[in-house]
Amino acid sequence: MGIVESQRHVRRWRSLVAEDRGTGIAHLGVVDGLGMAAVTCDLDGLITGWNGEALRLFGDDAQLRIGASLASCSILCDTEARRMLRAVLKHGCWRGEIHIRVGEGSVLADVRATTIAESEGVCRAVLVSVVDVTPSVTADRDQWRTIVDSLASGVALLDGDSTIVAVNEAWRRSGRDADASSDYVGCNYIEVCEASGEVTALEAAAGLRRLANGESDLFELVYPCDRPEGREWYLMRAVPYASGDGGWTVVSHQDVTEARLDHERVVIQGEVLNQIDAAVHITDVEGTVLTWNAAAERLYGWTAAQAMGRLADDLRLTPGIDPEIRNAMRNGRWDGELLLGRIDGSTFPALVRTSTSHDAHDGPDRITYVAIDISDRIQSQRELKAARDHLRALTDSIGEGMFTLDLDGRVTYVNPAAERILGWAGEELQGRMIQDFLQTEHAASWSRIGVDDAPLARDWGDGEVIRVEDDHFSRADGTTLPVEYTTAPFATDHGTGGKVVVFRDISERKARSQQLERELANLTSYRRIQEALAEDRFVLFAQPIIDLGSGEVVQRELLIRMTDRDDPTAIIAPAAFLPVAEQYGLIGEIDRWVIKRSADIAATGLAVELNISAASIGDPQLLPYIENTIRQSGADPQNMVFEITETALVAQETKGREFVERLHEIGSKVALDDFGTGYGGFTYLKQLPIDYLKIDVEFVRDLANNSKSHHVVEAIVTLADRFDLKTVAEGVEDELTLQMVRELGVSYAQGYGIGRPAPLPDRLTAEQLEVS
Amino acid sequence: MSDTSSRPAQVELDQEQAMVDLDQSIADREQARDDHGQLTNDATQRTLDSEFAAADRSDAQRRASIAQRQSEVERVQARRDARQAQIDNNQRGLDGRQEVLDDDQRAISKQAAPAVSTEDSLAASARERQTAARLRAEAALARAEDARRRAEAALARAEAAERRTDGT
């Protein structure tokens, strides 16, 4: 029979007894069969009666007898009997679970006592019922012990003196793990705590003492415990409770390390969340704001208090957002740039990233929105772009060529001027190694410092600004371009580095410089010529011309030379001064000097040929000068042959014709010099009284081994024959050529093979010349 | 009996012919010089082609040097092509002049033929002129053959240049 059932019977029985206040004892037999032993006693605890179950419970040897004490029949000990009677008299009832001796053993009994036979408020007797609850209580106890032992927290039961009377398995394990000493059962826990001396232990002792004194009804303390594997945290919790047999305290120690770490993580995350510049807010799937960090407050203007718990859409954070983007943001990870809205309705560009967390069933749970205001970045990008465009426009508009190289020496940028100057398209150059196409003179020095293996920009004067004033680059068409250039290293904060090369086409400058040098040299020559004219430092060399029929010298071509002022024996060739004399207008004076000297020589009876420059042909004063000079010298005009070039004659057709015709009128002859190298056509031959065609050395020099030259000379001879002209082969340098020109029908010949030009003495007679 | 009326015309024609012959001989000489220059350039091109084929692809400097010389060869070739065009143009002019002279000569010969045949010296001159005309015709034929050969060579050069450009 369970306790509850027994109590029901007791109440019923008690009511029956109450009906007969005077002879309750006689009714004990009525309560037989209730499954509950019952004994009545007076207020001194002396037995006054019992029922059949009592007799069966305690057995025949139970010494149940009228007038015996309860202790004598082993129901209660004396102390318990006294305590029970006091409680009953005071409160009207008492209850306790106590072990009673039954035969050789004992049982756990639910003992209840209540007053009976009250008469006019006076208690006359006490009914003690005893129910053997050993099976049920044992089962309950074992159940509870198992439960308590299964708790992760260490639990101890302290009696009213704070002595540990029972502990669970976790407590015992904790004791073993701590120092393997004891679970402190039987020890005063307050004293144990105080003995440790640790701050938290002393705090725990004080708390327990307050509980024991009834000053509080709960004590909690979180304390650390350092383990070899790390610090652990425990929650000590002490709760008093009172039972029928006194005050008790349950003390538990719960490992809260994970919870504390979780808490710390949450705290840290919260702090971090508030410290980062990015605005972060988290919503549930419906869009209700769950988290709103400090940056979000600053960025959107909504305080956390205003935002939390509201729908994000109500906050108008993403005005005018594309529905597709909105869905993408809510259904997974999305990042991109968006225009976000503030509380005041203003908007700003932001970089937004969303991510969705999922619950245990893999369904969307939370959506985290991270937003960074990129207004400054966009403004900065605009400014950078403007600056870059400005610089780009600058480099694109400069006249100097410019290209940049990366650290490997590869071209990364070419400006339009460089494209134009070099003839390469920018895309053709980009990515190419610099030395592959420039072919500069520095290639050798680059090689010396290992540019072939290690690139230009890194090794070629790294860190220095280099200026090269005279170099050359190769252009796309293979031509060489004289340049000056500057190279300078550059590096950006983003790690980009290399060289910038700015160059300038100096061909014009170089040409101008060379022109200036030439002009300077010419001016020097001009002064020398003037001095030579003033000092009469010109001389005439004579080269013999032979008649190929007779082999005799019949004429001499007079060739001008200049002597050096400091060394009269040093002869200066005509190529060194005649071009300058022609350019600076001195050729006329030289021609007059030659005419004068030639006339003097011709006056000795020698036949001479003298050269007249093209410039003098157009000089209207020259012909009168010639006439006067010949007349004054007394020379036979027929002994003077004037040589003019075919080019000069054709270029000044009218004046040339007048010149030639007038010379013939004087009685002199005319030879066309360098014949065959001019314009061709030769129609002037039909109009001008030319006497000699001087076949240019170009056709004569290779006559022996060039059939084409042979044909030309042959054609010239035929032409001269058709016009009744004489021919003179110039540049005959060997016997074979001499023989060939003779066989071709050439009239005369001159050249090194016949006689070199030689100086003429100041005063010569014909005889002397013949000898020389 | 001699035909004196045709003599000045013949003399004048002979002078003209002599001038054209001289021009032609100078033109032939120029053409020969250019042909020789072309041979030299062709030889240089062949050398470059073989060097390019043998060059290591990773030897950038070597390939750049070859490319540089290739550019120079092409530049020279461009000048030669322009010069050849001038020569060809000049030759066309000479051919035109020669045709006119040939027509004039045929006209004079036809007019003077009966008289010429009776006079030995004139007959000899006529034979000389005929011989010269035959030689000129042979030379013109040779020039035409040379021109065809040059045209073929130019075509081959153009194809080779295209192959080089294509990198094949």
CSV table of N, CA, C and O in Angstrom, one decimal, chain A residues 517-533 537-538 562 572-584 586 590:
chain,number,residue,atom,x,y,z
A,517,GLU,N,78.3,73.4,-87.8
A,517,GLU,CA,79.7,73.1,-87.8
A,517,GLU,C,80.2,73.2,-89.2
A,517,GLU,O,81.4,73.7,-89.4
A,518,ARG,N,79.4,72.8,-90.2
A,518,ARG,CA,79.9,73.0,-91.6
A,518,ARG,C,80.0,74.4,-91.9
A,518,ARG,O,81.0,74.8,-92.5
A,519,GLU,N,79.1,75.2,-91.5
A,519,GLU,CA,79.1,76.6,-91.8
A,519,GLU,C,80.3,77.3,-91.2
A,519,GLU,O,81.0,78.2,-91.7
A,520,LEU,N,80.6,76.8,-89.9
A,520,LEU,CA,81.8,77.4,-89.2
A,520,LEU,C,83.0,77.0,-90.0
A,520,LEU,O,83.9,77.8,-90.2
A,521,ALA,N,83.0,75.7,-90.4
A,521,ALA,CA,84.2,75.3,-91.2
A,521,ALA,C,84.3,76.0,-92.5
A,521,ALA,O,85.4,76.4,-93.0
A,522,ASN,N,83.1,76.3,-93.1
A,522,ASN,CA,83.1,77.0,-94.4
A,522,ASN,C,83.6,78.4,-94.2
A,522,ASN,O,84.3,79.0,-95.0
A,523,LEU,N,83.2,79.0,-93.1
A,523,LEU,CA,83.6,80.4,-92.8
A,523,LEU,C,85.1,80.4,-92.7
A,523,LEU,O,85.8,81.4,-93.1
A,524,THR,N,85.6,79.4,-92.0
A,524,THR,CA,87.1,79.3,-91.8
A,524,THR,C,87.7,79.2,-93.2
A,524,THR,O,88.7,79.9,-93.5
A,525,SER,N,87.1,78.3,-94.0
A,525,SER,CA,87.7,78.1,-95.4
A,525,SER,C,87.5,79.4,-96.2
A,525,SER,O,88.4,79.8,-97.0
A,526,TYR,N,86.4,80.1,-96.0
A,526,TYR,CA,86.1,81.4,-96.7
A,526,TYR,C,87.3,82.3,-96.4
A,526,TYR,O,87.8,83.0,-97.3
A,527,ARG,N,87.6,82.4,-95.1
A,527,ARG,CA,88.7,83.4,-94.7
A,527,ARG,C,90.0,82.9,-95.4
A,527,ARG,O,90.8,83.8,-95.8
A,528,ARG,N,90.2,81.6,-95.4
A,528,ARG,CA,91.5,81.1,-96.0
A,528,ARG,C,91.5,81.5,-97.5
A,528,ARG,O,92.6,81.8,-98.0
A,529,ILE,N,90.4,81.3,-98.1
A,529,ILE,CA,90.3,81.6,-99.6
A,529,ILE,C,90.6,83.1,-99.8
A,529,ILE,O,91.4,83.5,-100.7
A,530,GLN,N,89.9,83.9,-99.0
A,530,GLN,CA,90.2,85.3,-99.1
A,530,GLN,C,91.6,85.7,-99.0
A,530,GLN,O,92.2,86.5,-99.7
A,531,GLU,N,92.2,85.1,-97.9
A,531,GLU,CA,93.6,85.3,-97.7
A,531,GLU,C,94.5,84.8,-98.8
A,531,GLU,O,95.5,85.5,-99.2
A,532,ALA,N,94.1,83.6,-99.3
A,532,ALA,CA,94.9,83.1,-100.4
A,532,ALA,C,94.8,84.0,-101.7
A,532,ALA,O,95.8,84.2,-102.4
A,533,LEU,N,93.6,84.5,-101.9
A,533,LEU,CA,93.5,85.4,-103.0
A,533,LEU,C,94.3,86.7,-102.8
A,533,LEU,O,95.0,87.2,-103.7
A,537,ARG,N,98.1,82.9,-103.2
A,537,ARG,CA,98.6,81.6,-102.8
A,537,ARG,C,98.0,80.5,-103.6
A,537,ARG,O,97.9,79.3,-103.1
A,538,PHE,N,97.4,80.8,-104.8
A,538,PHE,CA,96.9,79.7,-105.6
A,538,PHE,C,98.0,79.4,-106.6
A,538,PHE,O,98.8,80.2,-107.0
A,562,MET,N,95.6,75.2,-103.9
A,562,MET,CA,95.9,76.3,-102.9
A,562,MET,C,97.1,75.9,-102.1
A,562,MET,O,97.1,74.7,-101.7
A,572,ILE,N,96.8,72.3,-101.0
A,572,ILE,CA,95.4,72.0,-100.6
A,572,ILE,C,94.6,71.7,-101.9
A,572,ILE,O,94.5,72.5,-102.8
A,573,ALA,N,93.9,70.6,-101.9
A,573,ALA,CA,93.1,70.1,-103.0
A,573,ALA,C,91.9,71.0,-103.2
A,573,ALA,O,91.4,71.6,-102.3
A,574,PRO,N,91.4,71.1,-104.5
A,574,PRO,CA,90.3,72.0,-104.8
A,574,PRO,C,89.0,71.7,-104.1
A,574,PRO,O,88.2,72.5,-103.8
A,575,ALA,N,88.8,70.4,-103.8
A,575,ALA,CA,87.6,70.0,-103.1
A,575,ALA,C,87.5,70.6,-101.7
A,575,ALA,O,86.4,70.7,-101.2
A,576,ALA,N,88.6,71.0,-101.2
A,576,ALA,CA,88.6,71.6,-99.9
A,576,ALA,C,88.2,73.1,-99.9
A,576,ALA,O,87.9,73.6,-98.8
A,577,PHE,N,88.3,73.7,-101.0
A,577,PHE,CA,87.9,75.1,-101.0
A,577,PHE,C,87.0,75.6,-102.1
A,577,PHE,O,86.3,76.6,-102.0
A,578,LEU,N,86.9,74.9,-103.2
A,578,LEU,CA,86.0,75.3,-104.3
A,578,LEU,C,84.5,75.3,-103.9
A,578,LEU,O,83.8,76.3,-104.3
A,579,PRO,N,84.0,74.3,-103.3
A,579,PRO,CA,82.6,74.3,-102.9
A,579,PRO,C,82.3,75.5,-102.0
A,579,PRO,O,81.2,76.2,-102.2
A,580,VAL,N,83.2,75.8,-101.1
A,580,VAL,CA,83.0,77.0,-100.2
A,580,VAL,C,83.1,78.3,-101.0
A,580,VAL,O,82.3,79.2,-100.8
A,581,ALA,N,84.0,78.3,-102.0
A,581,ALA,CA,84.1,79.5,-102.8
A,581,ALA,C,82.9,79.7,-103.6
A,581,ALA,O,82.4,80.9,-103.8
A,582,GLU,N,82.3,78.6,-104.1
A,582,GLU,CA,81.1,78.7,-104.9
A,582,GLU,C,79.9,79.2,-104.0
A,582,GLU,O,79.1,80.1,-104.4
A,583,GLN,N,79.9,78.6,-102.8
A,583,GLN,CA,78.8,79.0,-101.9
A,583,GLN,C,78.8,80.4,-101.4
A,583,GLN,O,77.8,81.0,-101.2
A,584,TYR,N,80.0,80.9,-101.2
A,584,TYR,CA,80.2,82.2,-100.6
A,584,TYR,C,80.6,83.3,-101.6
A,584,TYR,O,81.0,84.4,-101.3
A,586,LEU,N,83.0,83.5,-103.9
A,586,LEU,CA,84.4,83.8,-104.2
A,586,LEU,C,84.8,83.1,-105.5
A,586,LEU,O,86.0,83.4,-105.9
A,590,ILE,N,88.1,83.5,-108.1
A,590,ILE,CA,89.1,82.4,-108.4
A,590,ILE,C,89.1,82.2,-109.9
A,590,ILE,O,90.2,82.0,-110.5
